[in-house]
Amino acid sequence: MYLRRFMSTLTAVCFMSVMIALSGGRAYATDVCGPVFSNTAWDIAGSPYIVKCGIVVKAGAMLTIDPGVEVLFNGAYFIRVEDGGGLIAEGTEADMITFTSNQAAPAGGDWGGIEYQAGSLGRLIYCNIEYAGYGGLGGIHVANNGTIIDHCKISHCYGGLGGISAYYADNLQISNNTISSNYASTWNGGISCSYSTVSITGNIITGNNAALSSGGIGCGHATVSISNNTISGNSAAVHGGGIVGSYSAITISNNTINSNTAKEHGGGIYTDHGTVNITNNTINGNSAATKAGGGIITFYSTVNITNNTVSGNSAAYGGGGIRHWYGTATITNNTVNSNSAAYGGGVCTGYGTATISNNIIADNSAAVLGGGIYTHDNNAQISGNTLQNNTAGTGYGIYIVSGAPVVTGNNLLNPGGYEVYNDSTSDVEASGNWWGTTEQWQIMDKIYDWYDDTAKGEVLFYPWADSYNNLVNIASFTANPVQVISGDPVSFTDLSFGDISLWRWEFGDGQISRDQNPIHVYDRAGEYTVTLAIGGAGGNDTVTMVDYIKVVDPVSISVTLNQAAFITGDTLTAEYQLTNLGPNQVQVELKLWEVFPTKRTDPLAHPHTRVILAPYATAADTFYSHTFDGSEPAGGYKIGARPIDMITGKTYADDIKPFTFTP
């Protein structure tokens, strides 16, 4: 309904001068208002349902909404489900249920949202919920046990909280949704969870914004599992562009967390005062604009950061890739590369306890101190890492401000600057490292310590390794793109480290490769699990990324006219239908254009735009209607449409239909 109204309004604006008569209204609608005391069904025959005051589902009543139904809100009204009541809205992929504004120019906060109170029953499946949020609770507010929100689109909701909020909710399942373009005037633009137990899996969470913290997901005093999501392009004016966890037990695994921004701390992930496991994620391209922790930042937490790829993140202050401050951190088996900050381009750790082991920390940069690792008043255990090609103003490899960390068994290969810069007054144990040389004087040239400034402690570098430390092989990789059209190539990049001579890739479609950095083409739509197995002198290791590559068929569009030849008094109706939009993965920009009535031959003249989120609007929909009054010039015309994939930028084939008019 909204798409039809949007396109009709847009067409009217563009063609007002030729007196176009628009269609698109409904012949029948059902007005609804007030309490629901008994079991009630809103079926397709009564759609659309026009909400003219608040809907309250009372104890003992169940409101059921059938597939394809539209629910349009005339004002700032809620659907509220009380203790003992229920709301079940289960659409299908082809026939989603829509909850939206009934305003001609809809905006976030036009209506209140859907609220499940304690003791209610809730299930929202294949629903489109947009332009809600009036009153501050976001598009959907959950305070009950066992609600399922699955395969929904939640967008353009504006309130104190953004898309979905949970407060004292138990066993809430948020899965396979697209949660986009929501705004919170306080915290938590996409998803908010407080004092709740929540599973967040398989979602696309993108383009959400918070005026304070947590642009994508924000949880406090909660137990949360966040897995297999794409969390991208979210922003926060304070902390946590992608994810915030505070006083919570959080598991963050197998996600792609990229291109999120925070003005202060934690471009990708921000946690404080919690127990946190961050494993098997790809965390790249995030930024902390004015402070610390471009990829990950943790305060006062017990945190395990393992088997992640943390790359291309940036922070204005400390920890371009990872920053740990206070608490206990285990940072192991990660690839931390190409990050940047003022202090600690790769890893920045201070106070508390940190174990940093078996990581690749490479190609990071610090404008001031500590290209690879910066440690402050922290007796960190730094062992078994490869630090390579990092750069800094001072201390290319490891910069020690204070404390007495242990630096053993590493490969320190950062040419052009000090490998270990000891600014502490304490001695530093640094035996068993490979410095790229066995000459003592050359090793000492790579160290800044008591021998350069007697106010500093000594770096105790002997005995040193006489060759490269053959670390245990650790398998790691990345791919670009991870969302792709069938038939287009995907480039896989090996990020493993150790002494490796063998690679074996399994792409999930029955094909394999033994190249180190293969390029692969998927022929069919689907979600593909990719496995890389490595071998060599450092041993064998395998890493598997579940449902990592998401492949969709090329989007196609068809345009249908109600007839091909028109005379005065006839009404032209043009419909389009999109197919192959994929399983909630493809965002499509639909460009609509027409040359009527100027006889232009350029089909791109005066394009109209409309954003569609798959798999929505797959049914035929009218985008243009005109009744001929005889004033139009006689002749031949064209009208058409084409979709553009907003994720890949790929332009698909258009469909243009000709027609004639004779006065």
XYZ file of C-alpha atoms in Angstrom:
663
model
C 0.000 0.000 0.000
C 2.721 2.428 0.926
C 4.749 1.639 -2.184
C 1.699 2.152 -4.377
C 0.847 5.427 -2.606
C 4.490 6.580 -2.826
C 4.741 5.981 -6.550
C 1.358 7.559 -7.258
C 2.348 10.662 -5.309
C 5.727 10.843 -7.039
C 4.118 10.505 -10.468
C 1.614 13.236 -9.646
C 4.439 15.606 -8.707
C 6.358 14.898 -11.894
C 3.416 15.138 -14.302
C 1.086 17.666 -12.733
C 1.418 19.872 -15.809
C -0.305 17.299 -18.035
C -3.242 16.762 -15.622
C -2.612 13.117 -14.802
C -5.480 11.398 -12.945
C -4.080 8.996 -10.390
C -5.524 5.765 -9.149
C -4.415 3.485 -6.323
C -7.107 3.845 -3.671
C -8.882 0.844 -2.177
C -12.540 0.134 -2.836
C -12.916 -1.360 0.635
C -11.268 -0.905 4.016
C -12.060 -1.882 7.613
C -11.859 0.656 10.423
C -10.606 -0.761 13.742
C -10.356 0.846 17.184
C -10.318 -0.035 20.873
C -10.068 -3.232 22.951
C -10.146 -6.799 21.627
C -12.004 -8.972 24.167
C -12.339 -12.246 22.228
C -10.512 -14.215 19.575
C -10.421 -12.086 16.429
C -9.021 -12.555 12.932
C -8.043 -9.833 10.506
C -8.255 -11.540 7.141
C -7.388 -10.489 3.620
C -11.034 -9.822 2.750
C -11.142 -6.937 5.223
C -7.745 -5.485 4.318
C -6.594 -2.789 4.663
C -7.414 -2.311 8.348
C -7.399 1.386 9.266
C -6.406 1.897 12.918
C -8.265 4.937 14.242
C -7.380 4.590 17.923
C -5.272 2.315 20.099
C -5.787 -1.450 19.833
C -5.543 -3.344 23.136
C -5.668 -7.151 23.094
C -7.103 -8.168 26.457
C -6.490 -11.264 28.579
C -8.021 -14.375 27.048
C -8.168 -12.874 23.545
C -6.051 -13.755 20.526
C -5.704 -11.383 17.574
C -4.617 -13.291 14.464
C -3.564 -11.483 11.283
C -3.532 -13.387 7.997
C -0.907 -13.239 5.218
C -1.115 -10.265 2.882
C -3.055 -8.031 5.282
C -2.190 -4.335 5.531
C -2.645 -2.488 8.828
C -2.552 1.291 8.386
C -2.349 3.661 11.366
C -4.107 7.025 11.140
C -2.195 8.472 14.084
C 0.093 7.819 17.033
C -1.640 4.581 18.059
C -0.287 1.282 19.396
C -1.249 -2.322 19.190
C -0.752 -3.354 22.822
C -1.019 -6.976 23.959
C -1.766 -7.349 27.661
C -0.998 -10.182 30.086
C -2.930 -13.253 28.922
C -3.582 -11.884 25.451
C -1.868 -12.721 22.175
C -0.987 -11.302 18.778
C 0.017 -13.742 16.051
C 0.908 -12.216 12.687
C 2.318 -14.844 10.347
C 2.736 -13.842 6.734
C 4.575 -15.689 4.012
C 7.479 -14.774 1.765
C 5.041 -13.974 -1.044
C 2.351 -12.356 1.146
C 3.865 -10.334 3.962
C 1.801 -8.581 6.589
C 2.388 -4.826 6.628
C 2.083 -2.456 9.605
C 2.650 1.102 8.454
C 1.585 4.726 8.541
C -1.513 5.886 6.678
C -0.051 9.329 6.101
C 0.478 10.582 2.551
C 4.113 11.377 3.391
C 4.995 8.782 6.057
C 7.746 9.421 8.595
C 9.260 7.659 11.574
C 7.113 7.996 14.675
C 3.800 8.330 12.789
C 2.330 5.520 14.892
C 3.182 3.910 18.201
C 4.352 0.381 17.433
C 3.558 -3.143 18.604
C 3.903 -3.760 22.345
C 3.943 -7.191 24.001
C 3.485 -6.812 27.749
C 4.559 -9.368 30.367
C 2.543 -12.562 30.164
C 1.397 -12.053 26.581
C 1.944 -14.327 23.583
C 3.695 -13.050 20.473
C 4.831 -14.157 17.060
C 5.710 -11.901 14.113
C 6.799 -13.760 10.976
C 7.173 -12.251 7.508
C 5.943 -8.853 8.650
C 6.846 -5.411 7.370
C 6.860 -2.895 10.240
C 7.730 0.668 9.305
C 7.367 4.312 10.412
C 6.542 3.400 14.039
C 8.153 4.577 17.262
C 5.896 7.284 18.673
C 6.086 7.186 22.469
C 9.687 6.042 22.663
C 9.580 2.222 22.623
C 10.527 1.689 18.984
C 8.786 -0.346 16.308
C 8.360 -3.503 18.425
C 8.585 -3.617 22.226
C 8.812 -6.994 23.966
C 8.484 -7.647 27.709
C 7.224 -11.239 27.666
C 8.551 -14.784 27.319
C 9.128 -16.602 24.046
C 8.280 -14.063 21.364
C 9.587 -14.869 17.880
C 10.410 -12.133 15.347
C 11.474 -13.878 12.156
C 11.869 -12.922 8.485
C 10.515 -9.430 9.110
C 11.512 -6.049 7.822
C 11.702 -3.351 10.510
C 12.573 0.030 9.054
C 12.222 3.798 9.455
C 11.095 3.535 13.081
C 11.907 6.604 15.136
C 11.673 6.881 18.906
C 13.593 6.881 22.157
C 14.586 3.365 21.046
C 14.767 2.322 17.399
C 13.632 -0.858 15.656
C 13.150 -3.544 18.361
C 13.338 -3.102 22.134
C 13.248 -5.785 24.821
C 12.875 -5.110 28.548
C 12.676 -8.021 30.980
C 12.008 -10.325 28.014
C 12.994 -13.989 28.179
C 13.803 -16.330 25.316
C 13.276 -13.663 22.673
C 14.250 -14.879 19.202
C 15.188 -12.263 16.596
C 16.142 -14.120 13.418
C 16.501 -13.647 9.671
C 15.181 -10.084 9.687
C 16.255 -6.959 7.847
C 16.476 -4.164 10.431
C 17.395 -0.957 8.658
C 17.228 2.825 8.731
C 15.829 3.078 12.259
C 16.711 5.927 14.612
C 16.867 6.146 18.404
C 16.864 9.556 20.041
C 18.656 7.944 23.013
C 20.290 4.482 22.750
C 20.114 1.427 20.506
C 19.106 2.276 16.962
C 18.487 -1.228 15.608
C 17.920 -3.591 18.571
C 17.760 -2.801 22.289
C 17.763 -5.449 25.036
C 17.830 -4.813 28.777
C 17.445 -7.352 31.590
C 16.566 -9.899 28.915
C 17.630 -13.224 27.405
C 17.870 -12.838 23.642
C 19.076 -14.739 20.570
C 19.942 -12.508 17.594
C 20.868 -14.597 14.571
C 20.894 -14.435 10.794
C 19.796 -10.801 10.529
C 20.893 -7.914 8.346
C 21.233 -4.897 10.644
C 22.193 -1.888 8.594
C 21.913 1.876 8.407
C 20.555 2.367 11.941
C 21.528 5.365 14.052
C 21.528 6.320 17.742
C 21.777 9.813 19.134
C 23.771 8.399 22.059
C 25.262 4.876 22.008
C 24.816 1.570 20.109
C 23.799 2.213 16.551
C 23.150 -1.428 15.617
C 22.608 -3.532 18.774
C 22.718 -2.407 22.400
C 22.230 -4.655 25.440
C 22.521 -3.974 29.156
C 22.198 -6.392 32.089
C 21.312 -9.084 29.558
C 22.315 -12.536 28.358
C 22.684 -12.353 24.602
C 23.852 -14.508 21.704
C 24.674 -12.537 18.541
C 25.581 -14.867 15.678
C 25.672 -15.092 11.887
C 24.479 -11.529 11.355
C 25.631 -8.831 8.978
C 25.968 -5.651 11.056
C 27.031 -2.817 8.782
C 26.749 0.894 8.210
C 25.307 1.707 11.649
C 26.358 4.773 13.641
C 26.303 6.145 17.173
C 26.993 9.669 18.354
C 28.805 8.356 21.448
C 29.901 4.682 21.833
C 29.435 1.489 19.852
C 28.586 1.952 16.204
C 27.851 -1.745 15.678
C 27.338 -3.470 19.069
C 27.272 -2.345 22.713
C 27.211 -4.740 25.678
C 27.134 -3.335 29.194
C 26.976 -5.400 32.394
C 26.037 -8.362 30.211
C 27.050 -11.889 29.272
C 27.440 -11.717 25.499
C 28.573 -14.157 22.846
C 29.396 -12.526 19.498
C 30.243 -15.154 16.892
C 30.392 -15.687 13.131
C 29.209 -12.193 12.287
C 30.331 -9.732 9.653
C 30.702 -6.386 11.449
C 31.795 -3.716 9.027
C 31.671 -0.009 8.230
C 30.075 1.017 11.530
C 31.044 4.301 13.180
C 31.073 5.742 16.692
C 31.965 9.298 17.487
C 33.806 8.226 20.641
C 34.665 4.615 21.628
C 34.101 1.358 19.783
C 33.401 1.668 16.087
C 32.563 -2.038 15.734
C 32.097 -3.446 19.268
C 32.018 -1.748 22.686
C 31.696 -3.688 25.966
C 32.032 -2.788 29.614
C 31.597 -4.620 32.940
C 30.644 -7.944 31.405
C 31.674 -11.408 30.314
C 32.236 -11.405 26.581
C 33.198 -13.996 23.969
C 34.072 -12.581 20.551
C 34.901 -15.438 18.176
C 35.082 -16.177 14.456
C 33.923 -12.747 13.315
C 35.051 -10.556 10.455
C 35.400 -7.042 11.889
C 36.535 -4.575 9.274
C 36.274 -0.972 8.198
C 34.816 0.326 11.474
C 35.904 3.603 13.055
C 36.000 5.434 16.385
C 36.124 9.005 15.176
C 37.478 10.872 18.205
C 38.548 8.257 20.763
C 39.532 4.600 20.996
C 38.807 1.095 19.744
C 38.167 1.191 16.014
C 37.269 -2.496 15.766
C 36.774 -3.646 19.393
C 37.010 -1.921 22.757
C 36.461 -3.504 26.185
C 36.419 -1.870 29.629
C 36.357 -3.677 32.981
C 35.361 -6.919 31.278
C 36.411 -10.533 31.190
C 36.777 -11.014 27.467
C 37.880 -13.740 25.078
C 38.763 -12.516 21.578
C 39.610 -15.536 19.439
C 39.801 -16.509 15.749
C 38.618 -13.170 14.410
C 39.787 -11.182 11.419
C 40.124 -7.563 12.574
C 41.201 -5.433 9.650
C 41.006 -1.945 8.229
C 39.562 -0.347 11.364
C 40.624 3.050 12.700
C 40.602 5.035 15.933
C 41.637 8.587 16.624
C 43.296 7.623 19.906
C 44.151 4.085 21.089
C 43.617 0.676 19.523
C 42.891 0.806 15.835
C 42.025 -2.891 15.839
C 41.515 -3.911 19.497
C 41.641 -1.955 22.734
C 41.414 -3.621 26.161
C 41.402 -1.421 29.267
C 41.085 -2.919 32.762
C 39.654 -6.380 33.355
C 41.017 -9.630 31.906
C 41.490 -10.269 28.205
C 42.570 -13.287 26.189
C 43.430 -12.256 22.638
C 44.474 -15.293 20.656
C 44.569 -16.754 17.145
C 43.333 -13.559 15.508
C 44.478 -11.823 12.370
C 44.830 -8.126 13.221
C 45.929 -6.256 10.138
C 45.834 -2.881 8.402
C 44.300 -1.005 11.342
C 45.348 2.485 12.420
C 45.324 4.690 15.527
C 47.446 7.237 17.326
C 48.500 4.642 19.938
C 48.508 0.906 19.320
C 47.649 0.565 15.661
C 46.885 -3.154 16.059
C 46.312 -3.786 19.783
C 46.246 -1.368 22.714
C 46.046 -2.780 26.244
C 46.201 -1.102 29.601
C 45.835 -2.046 33.267
C 44.218 -5.346 34.189
C 45.587 -8.586 32.705
C 46.045 -9.514 29.069
C 47.250 -12.612 27.239
C 48.108 -11.875 23.622
C 49.160 -15.069 21.873
C 49.384 -16.744 18.475
C 48.056 -13.776 16.550
C 49.156 -12.294 13.261
C 49.530 -8.557 13.875
C 50.607 -7.063 10.583
C 50.548 -3.886 8.500
C 49.047 -1.768 11.268
C 50.087 1.831 11.878
C 50.237 4.193 14.845
C 50.748 7.870 14.263
C 52.474 8.219 17.659
C 53.372 5.049 19.605
C 53.172 1.281 19.107
C 52.444 0.208 15.563
C 51.695 -3.417 16.475
C 51.040 -3.431 20.252
C 50.881 -0.640 22.838
C 50.818 -1.736 26.489
C 50.359 0.526 29.517
C 50.764 -0.503 33.183
C 49.844 -4.032 32.230
C 51.939 -7.147 32.856
C 50.720 -8.669 29.604
C 51.838 -12.070 28.342
C 52.783 -11.523 24.693
C 53.846 -14.806 23.131
C 53.811 -16.758 19.914
C 52.703 -13.844 17.770
C 53.993 -12.684 14.421
C 54.321 -8.893 14.334
C 55.194 -7.885 10.812
C 55.390 -4.681 8.770
C 53.801 -2.480 11.421
C 54.800 1.191 11.569
C 54.628 3.989 14.134
C 56.046 7.335 15.072
C 57.957 5.416 17.761
C 57.980 1.671 18.462
C 57.083 -0.141 15.284
C 56.495 -3.522 16.941
C 55.726 -3.221 20.680
C 55.694 -0.046 22.790
C 55.777 -0.507 26.582
C 54.747 2.548 28.608
C 54.924 1.007 32.073
C 54.701 -2.355 33.811
C 56.697 -5.485 33.033
C 55.086 -7.497 30.224
C 56.582 -10.822 29.127
C 57.448 -10.885 25.412
C 58.561 -14.370 24.381
C 58.562 -16.660 21.378
C 57.372 -14.049 18.903
C 58.500 -13.201 15.382
C 59.364 -9.482 15.383
C 59.713 -8.376 11.778
C 58.953 -4.677 11.567
C 61.752 -3.051 9.561
C 62.575 0.619 9.945
C 61.862 1.161 13.637
C 62.314 -0.291 17.124
C 60.845 -3.760 17.530
C 60.523 -3.315 21.301
C 60.551 0.136 22.866
C 60.723 -0.042 26.667
C 59.608 3.254 28.178
C 59.004 1.524 31.521
C 61.350 1.600 34.472
C 60.941 -2.195 34.823
C 62.954 -4.840 33.032
C 61.114 -6.775 30.322
C 61.585 -10.514 29.766
C 61.974 -10.913 25.983
C 63.708 -14.231 25.352
C 63.119 -16.667 22.524
C 62.038 -14.115 19.963
C 63.094 -14.157 16.333
C 64.364 -10.711 15.397
C 65.160 -11.440 11.765
C 68.849 -11.824 12.625
C 71.163 -13.743 14.952
C 73.688 -10.907 15.316
C 73.546 -9.477 18.827
C 74.424 -5.941 17.793
C 71.707 -5.983 15.153
C 69.169 -7.180 17.709
C 70.200 -4.408 20.109
C 69.655 -1.878 17.332
C 66.042 -3.034 17.261
C 65.531 -2.368 20.978
C 65.191 0.852 22.984
C 65.901 0.319 26.713
C 68.393 0.988 29.523
C 71.283 0.974 27.075
C 69.758 4.018 25.380
C 68.379 5.731 28.513
C 69.471 4.628 31.973
C 66.149 5.767 33.444
C 64.493 2.888 31.574
C 64.433 -0.821 32.311
C 66.335 -3.366 30.268
C 64.893 -5.608 27.562
C 66.275 -9.063 28.392
C 66.396 -10.458 24.859
C 68.732 -13.428 25.410
C 68.692 -16.195 24.536
C 67.109 -15.358 21.201
C 65.719 -17.659 18.529
C 68.144 -18.468 15.736
C 65.390 -18.817 13.104
C 61.767 -18.042 12.491
C 59.588 -19.364 15.296
C 57.516 -22.064 13.652
C 54.283 -21.216 15.270
C 51.358 -23.580 15.286
C 49.552 -23.009 12.008
C 46.344 -20.984 12.391
C 43.837 -20.998 9.520
C 42.059 -17.750 8.687
C 40.606 -16.172 5.576
C 38.309 -13.515 4.214
C 36.276 -13.120 1.031
C 35.054 -10.242 -1.088
C 32.204 -9.867 -1.709
C 30.337 -12.075 0.749
C 26.978 -11.175 -0.808
C 27.075 -11.834 -4.519
C 24.977 -12.437 -7.602
C 25.148 -15.921 -9.098
C 27.702 -15.976 -11.896
C 29.831 -13.185 -10.412
C 33.294 -13.967 -8.966
C 34.211 -14.108 -5.271
C 37.850 -13.529 -4.298
C 39.104 -15.528 -1.309
C 42.178 -14.290 0.568
C 44.228 -16.548 2.826
C 45.040 -14.809 6.122
C 46.487 -17.879 7.840
C 49.820 -17.734 9.590
C 52.556 -20.155 10.469
C 54.755 -22.335 8.289
C 52.208 -23.292 5.606
C 52.722 -25.146 2.345
C 49.298 -26.673 1.630
C 45.849 -25.126 1.191
C 42.533 -26.822 0.498
C 39.351 -24.790 0.045
C 35.831 -26.204 0.074
C 33.364 -23.641 -1.235
C 30.167 -25.341 -0.122
C 28.906 -26.098 -3.624
C 30.908 -29.282 -4.145
C 33.897 -27.463 -5.669
C 37.397 -27.258 -4.170
C 40.634 -25.385 -4.824
C 44.224 -25.860 -3.727
C 45.316 -22.313 -4.574
C 46.342 -20.052 -1.742
C 44.074 -17.196 -2.870
C 41.436 -18.619 -5.219
C 38.665 -16.902 -7.157
C 35.416 -18.851 -7.267
C 32.094 -18.440 -9.080
C 28.820 -19.708 -7.614
C 26.229 -20.734 -10.198
C 23.211 -21.075 -7.938
C 21.503 -18.994 -5.282
C 21.920 -20.074 -1.673
C 23.991 -19.682 1.471
C 27.353 -21.434 1.286
C 29.595 -22.635 4.090
C 33.295 -22.249 3.244
C 36.109 -24.285 4.780
C 39.870 -23.684 4.521
C 42.254 -26.437 5.612
C 45.976 -25.677 5.814
C 49.044 -27.806 6.420
C 52.795 -27.527 6.686
C 55.640 -27.644 9.150
C 53.518 -25.775 11.682
C 50.875 -28.511 11.650
C 47.344 -28.714 10.332
C 44.409 -26.429 11.031
C 40.929 -25.872 9.635
C 38.536 -22.942 9.800
C 34.897 -23.050 8.699
C 32.659 -20.039 8.087
C 29.029 -21.167 8.240
C 26.665 -19.660 5.625
C 29.435 -17.181 4.859
C 28.747 -16.535 1.166
C 25.212 -15.477 0.300
C 24.368 -15.878 -3.384
C 21.210 -14.627 -5.073
C 19.950 -14.987 -8.613
C 19.968 -11.928 -10.852
C 16.990 -9.746 -10.092
C 14.535 -9.503 -12.941
C 11.721 -7.078 -13.552
C 8.721 -7.221 -15.842
C 6.478 -4.325 -16.813
C 2.894 -4.936 -17.870
C 0.515 -2.449 -19.514
C -3.232 -2.982 -19.429
C -3.292 -2.504 -23.226
C -0.998 -1.386 -26.051
C -3.161 1.198 -27.854
C -5.183 3.975 -26.234
C -7.760 6.530 -27.326
C -9.319 9.497 -25.547
C -11.057 8.360 -22.371
C -8.900 5.267 -21.882
C -6.839 4.806 -18.709
C -3.268 3.552 -18.965
C -2.133 1.415 -16.054
C 1.492 0.246 -15.780
C 2.489 -2.460 -13.304
C 5.876 -3.936 -12.471
C 6.819 -7.192 -10.833
C 10.192 -8.054 -9.299
C 11.456 -11.618 -9.022
C 14.583 -13.315 -7.649
C 15.065 -10.855 -4.825
C 16.676 -13.543 -2.692
C 16.330 -14.645 0.939
C 16.354 -11.291 2.744
C 19.807 -10.505 1.400
C 19.448 -8.080 -1.504
C 18.567 -4.452 -1.227
C 17.271 -3.172 -4.539
C 16.970 0.352 -5.804
C 14.167 0.407 -8.338
C 14.413 3.086 -10.987
C 11.113 3.908 -12.690
C 10.971 6.157 -15.683
C 8.769 6.997 -18.604
C 9.023 9.214 -21.646
C 5.343 9.973 -21.782
C 4.178 12.417 -23.047
C 7.275 14.034 -24.593
C 8.277 11.239 -27.009
C 11.808 11.145 -25.628
C 13.795 8.147 -26.795
C 16.208 8.186 -23.831
C 14.709 5.732 -21.319
C 16.793 7.215 -18.475
C 15.186 10.631 -18.680
C 13.648 11.780 -15.396
C 14.230 8.614 -13.347
C 12.168 7.999 -10.239
C 13.698 6.032 -7.387
C 12.289 3.709 -4.780
C 14.201 1.504 -2.341
C 12.901 -2.046 -1.970
C 14.222 -4.518 0.618
C 13.991 -8.125 -0.524
C 11.879 -10.167 -0.439
C 9.286 -7.444 -0.216
C 7.069 -6.117 -3.021
C 7.468 -9.206 -5.158
C 3.819 -9.063 -6.135
C 2.697 -6.924 -9.070
C 2.222 -3.295 -8.109
C 0.936 -0.291 -10.036
C 3.502 2.446 -10.468
C 1.818 4.628 -13.077
C -1.745 5.489 -14.067
C -3.059 8.087 -16.505
C -6.427 8.810 -18.092
C -6.184 10.324 -21.594
C -8.325 13.444 -22.047
C -7.430 14.101 -25.686
C -4.936 16.897 -25.018
C -1.945 14.566 -25.335
C -0.015 14.425 -28.626
C -0.715 11.429 -30.799
C 2.115 8.985 -31.301
C 4.194 6.188 -29.823
C 5.556 6.148 -26.300
C 7.571 3.919 -23.938
C 7.437 3.198 -20.240
C 9.813 0.955 -18.305
C 11.732 0.090 -15.178
C 15.029 -1.386 -14.043
C 16.379 -2.567 -10.677
C 19.847 -1.855 -9.271
C 21.368 -3.997 -6.530
C 22.397 -1.594 -3.774
C 24.859 -4.049 -2.201
C 26.858 -4.973 -5.296
C 26.018 -1.951 -7.448
C 25.032 -4.287 -10.266
C 22.483 -2.981 -12.750
C 20.027 -5.557 -14.049
C 18.209 -5.713 -17.349
C 15.379 -3.249 -17.784
C 11.948 -3.959 -19.242
C 10.465 -1.299 -21.517
C 7.006 -1.510 -23.027
C 5.765 0.607 -25.971
C 2.246 1.973 -26.411
C 0.395 4.338 -28.745
C -2.168 7.076 -28.274
C -4.690 8.260 -30.879
C -6.920 11.231 -29.941
